[in-house]
CSV table of C-alpha atoms and ligand atoms in Angstrom, one decimal:
chain,number,residue,atom,x,y,z
P,1,MET,CA,0.1,-0.1,0.0
P,2,LYS,CA,1.2,3.4,-1.0
P,3,LEU,CA,0.0,6.4,0.9
P,4,ILE,CA,1.1,10.2,0.7
P,5,ILE,CA,0.7,12.7,3.5
P,6,ILE,CA,0.1,16.2,2.1
P,7,ASN,CA,0.5,19.0,4.6
P,8,GLY,CA,-0.5,22.5,3.9
P,9,PRO,CA,0.6,26.0,5.1
P,10,ASN,CA,2.5,26.5,8.3
P,11,LEU,CA,2.8,22.7,9.1
P,12,ASN,CA,6.5,23.0,8.2
P,13,LEU,CA,6.7,24.8,11.5
P,14,LEU,CA,5.4,22.0,13.6
P,15,GLY,CA,7.4,21.8,16.8
P,16,LYS,CA,8.1,25.4,16.9
P,17,ARG,CA,4.6,26.8,16.0
P,18,GLU,CA,2.1,27.3,18.9
P,19,PRO,CA,3.4,24.2,20.8
P,20,SER,CA,0.5,24.5,23.2
P,21,VAL,CA,-1.8,23.7,20.2
P,22,TYR,CA,0.2,21.7,17.9
P,23,GLY,CA,2.8,20.1,20.4
P,24,SER,CA,6.5,20.4,20.4
P,25,LEU,CA,7.5,17.5,18.0
P,26,SER,CA,8.7,18.4,14.6
P,27,PHE,CA,6.9,16.6,11.7
P,28,ASP,CA,10.1,15.1,10.4
P,29,ASP,CA,10.7,13.4,13.9
P,30,TYR,CA,7.1,12.4,14.0
P,31,LEU,CA,7.2,10.9,10.4
P,32,ARG,CA,10.5,8.9,11.1
P,33,ASN,CA,8.7,7.1,13.9
P,34,LEU,CA,5.4,6.7,11.9
P,35,ILE,CA,7.3,5.0,8.9
P,36,LYS,CA,8.7,2.6,11.5
P,37,GLN,CA,5.4,1.6,12.9
P,38,PHE,CA,4.1,0.7,9.4
P,39,PRO,CA,6.9,-1.3,7.7
P,40,GLU,CA,4.2,-2.7,5.2
P,41,VAL,CA,3.0,0.7,4.1
P,42,GLU,CA,5.0,2.9,1.7
P,43,ILE,CA,4.5,6.5,3.1
P,44,GLU,CA,5.5,9.6,1.3
P,45,HIS,CA,5.3,13.2,2.6
P,46,PHE,CA,4.8,16.4,0.8
P,47,GLN,CA,4.4,19.8,2.4
P,48,SER,CA,3.7,23.2,0.7
P,49,ASN,CA,2.7,26.7,1.8
P,50,ILE,CA,1.3,27.3,-1.7
P,51,GLU,CA,-2.2,26.4,-2.6
P,52,GLY,CA,-1.5,25.6,-6.3
P,53,GLU,CA,1.2,23.3,-5.2
P,54,ILE,CA,-1.1,21.3,-2.9
P,55,ILE,CA,-3.5,21.0,-5.9
P,56,ASP,CA,-0.6,19.8,-8.1
P,57,ALA,CA,0.4,17.2,-5.6
P,58,LEU,CA,-3.3,16.0,-5.3
P,59,HIS,CA,-3.3,15.7,-9.2
P,60,LYS,CA,0.1,13.9,-9.3
P,61,THR,CA,-0.8,11.3,-6.6
P,62,GLY,CA,-4.6,11.1,-7.0
P,63,PHE,CA,-4.5,8.7,-9.9
P,64,LEU,CA,-1.5,6.6,-8.5
P,65,PHE,CA,-1.5,6.1,-4.9
P,66,ASP,CA,-3.7,4.0,-2.7
P,67,GLY,CA,-4.6,6.8,-0.4
P,68,ILE,CA,-4.0,10.4,0.5
P,69,ILE,CA,-3.8,11.9,4.0
P,70,LEU,CA,-4.5,15.6,3.8
P,71,ASN,CA,-4.0,18.3,6.3
P,72,ALA,CA,-4.6,21.4,4.2
P,73,GLY,CA,-4.0,23.7,7.3
P,74,ALA,CA,-6.0,26.9,7.0
P,75,TYR,CA,-6.8,26.2,3.3
P,76,THR,CA,-9.3,23.7,4.8
P,77,HIS,CA,-11.5,26.6,5.8
P,78,THR,CA,-11.0,28.7,2.6
P,79,SER,CA,-10.2,26.8,-0.5
P,80,VAL,CA,-12.8,25.8,-3.0
P,81,ALA,CA,-9.9,25.0,-5.4
P,82,ILE,CA,-8.4,22.2,-3.1
P,83,ALA,CA,-12.0,21.0,-2.5
P,84,ASP,CA,-12.4,20.6,-6.3
P,85,ALA,CA,-9.1,18.9,-6.6
P,86,VAL,CA,-10.0,16.3,-4.0
P,87,LYS,CA,-13.4,15.7,-5.8
P,88,ALA,CA,-11.5,15.3,-9.3
P,89,ILE,CA,-9.3,12.4,-8.2
P,90,PRO,CA,-10.4,8.7,-7.7
P,91,VAL,CA,-7.9,8.0,-4.8
P,92,PRO,CA,-9.6,8.4,-1.4
P,93,VAL,CA,-8.6,11.3,0.7
P,94,VAL,CA,-8.7,11.4,4.5
P,95,GLU,CA,-8.7,14.8,6.0
P,96,VAL,CA,-6.6,15.3,9.1
P,97,HIS,CA,-6.3,18.0,11.7
P,98,ILE,CA,-3.9,17.9,14.6
P,99,SER,CA,-6.0,20.2,16.7
P,100,ASN,CA,-9.7,20.0,17.5
P,101,VAL,CA,-10.8,22.6,15.2
P,102,PHE,CA,-14.4,22.5,16.5
P,103,SER,CA,-13.1,23.7,19.9
P,104,ARG,CA,-11.4,26.6,18.4
P,105,GLU,CA,-12.5,29.8,16.5
P,106,ASP,CA,-15.8,29.6,14.5
P,107,PHE,CA,-14.0,30.1,11.2
P,108,ARG,CA,-12.3,26.8,11.8
P,109,HIS,CA,-15.5,24.9,12.1
P,110,THR,CA,-16.1,24.9,8.3
P,111,SER,CA,-14.3,22.4,6.1
P,112,TYR,CA,-14.6,22.9,2.4
P,113,LEU,CA,-12.8,19.7,2.0
P,114,ALA,CA,-14.7,17.4,4.3
P,115,PRO,CA,-17.7,16.7,1.9
P,116,ASN,CA,-15.3,15.3,-0.8
P,117,CYS,CA,-13.2,13.3,1.7
P,118,LYS,CA,-13.7,9.7,2.7
P,119,GLY,CA,-13.6,10.8,6.3
P,120,SER,CA,-12.0,13.2,8.7
P,121,ILE,CA,-9.8,12.6,11.7
P,122,ILE,CA,-9.6,15.5,14.0
P,123,GLY,CA,-8.1,16.6,17.3
P,124,PHE,CA,-6.0,13.6,18.3
P,125,GLY,CA,-2.5,15.7,18.0
P,126,LEU,CA,0.1,14.2,15.6
P,127,ASP,CA,-1.5,10.9,16.3
P,128,SER,CA,-4.3,11.9,13.9
P,129,TYR,CA,-1.9,10.9,11.0
P,130,ARG,CA,-1.4,7.4,12.5
P,131,LEU,CA,-5.2,7.0,12.9
P,132,ALA,CA,-5.6,8.0,9.1
P,133,ILE,CA,-3.1,5.3,8.1
P,134,GLU,CA,-5.0,2.8,10.3
P,135,SER,CA,-8.2,3.8,8.5
P,136,PHE,CA,-6.7,2.8,5.2
P,137,LEU,CA,-5.6,-0.6,6.7
P,138,ILE,CA,-8.9,-1.5,8.1
P,139,ASP,CA,-10.4,-0.8,4.7
P,140,THR,CA,-7.9,-3.3,3.1
P,141,ASN,CA,-8.8,-5.9,5.7
P,142,TYR,CA,-12.5,-5.5,4.8
P,143,THR,CA,-12.1,-5.8,1.1
P,144,ASN,CA,-9.7,-8.9,1.3
H,1,DQA,C1,-4.9,22.6,11.4
H,1,DQA,C2,-6.2,23.4,11.9
H,1,DQA,C3,-6.3,24.6,11.1
H,1,DQA,O1,-7.3,25.3,11.4
H,1,DQA,C4,-5.0,25.5,11.1
H,1,DQA,O2,-5.1,26.6,10.1
H,1,DQA,C5,-3.8,24.7,10.8
H,1,DQA,C6,-3.7,23.4,11.3
H,1,DQA,C7,-4.7,21.3,12.4
H,1,DQA,O3,-3.9,20.4,12.0
H,1,DQA,O4,-5.1,21.4,13.5
H,1,DQA,O5,-2.9,25.2,10.2
H,1,DQA,O6,-5.1,22.0,10.1
């Protein structure tokens, strides 16, 4: 199984950015550990602060990979273009958020992406990414 984690704006600052909300671990350190936990899964990672680059990454992987784990950061709450890209590709996308967006500001309560995603995993810290991977593995077991 081949999965890609696509991270949007400001997520390159994980570990340094608002640690009380997002924790103090860098994504690279988290990812190293995550990859070790799933030796049977090929896990790629792409991060960009640029909306169009996130869309390009969805187009590039959305016809090839088995699944996409997408944390679009603040674009979640604003981007019709990313929502359209998710809708345009056949590969299932799981939306992920580190923080519980529903316990934060009102503008974070809307996701333009969620209706086009397979599901959403929200508020479990960095572990949200691990749970998203698990969701793809559970599906595999059901279909086998
Ligand atoms: C986030 C939540 C968004 O509201 C915020 O803009 C982010 C991170 C999260 O993972 O909790 O950048 O997607």
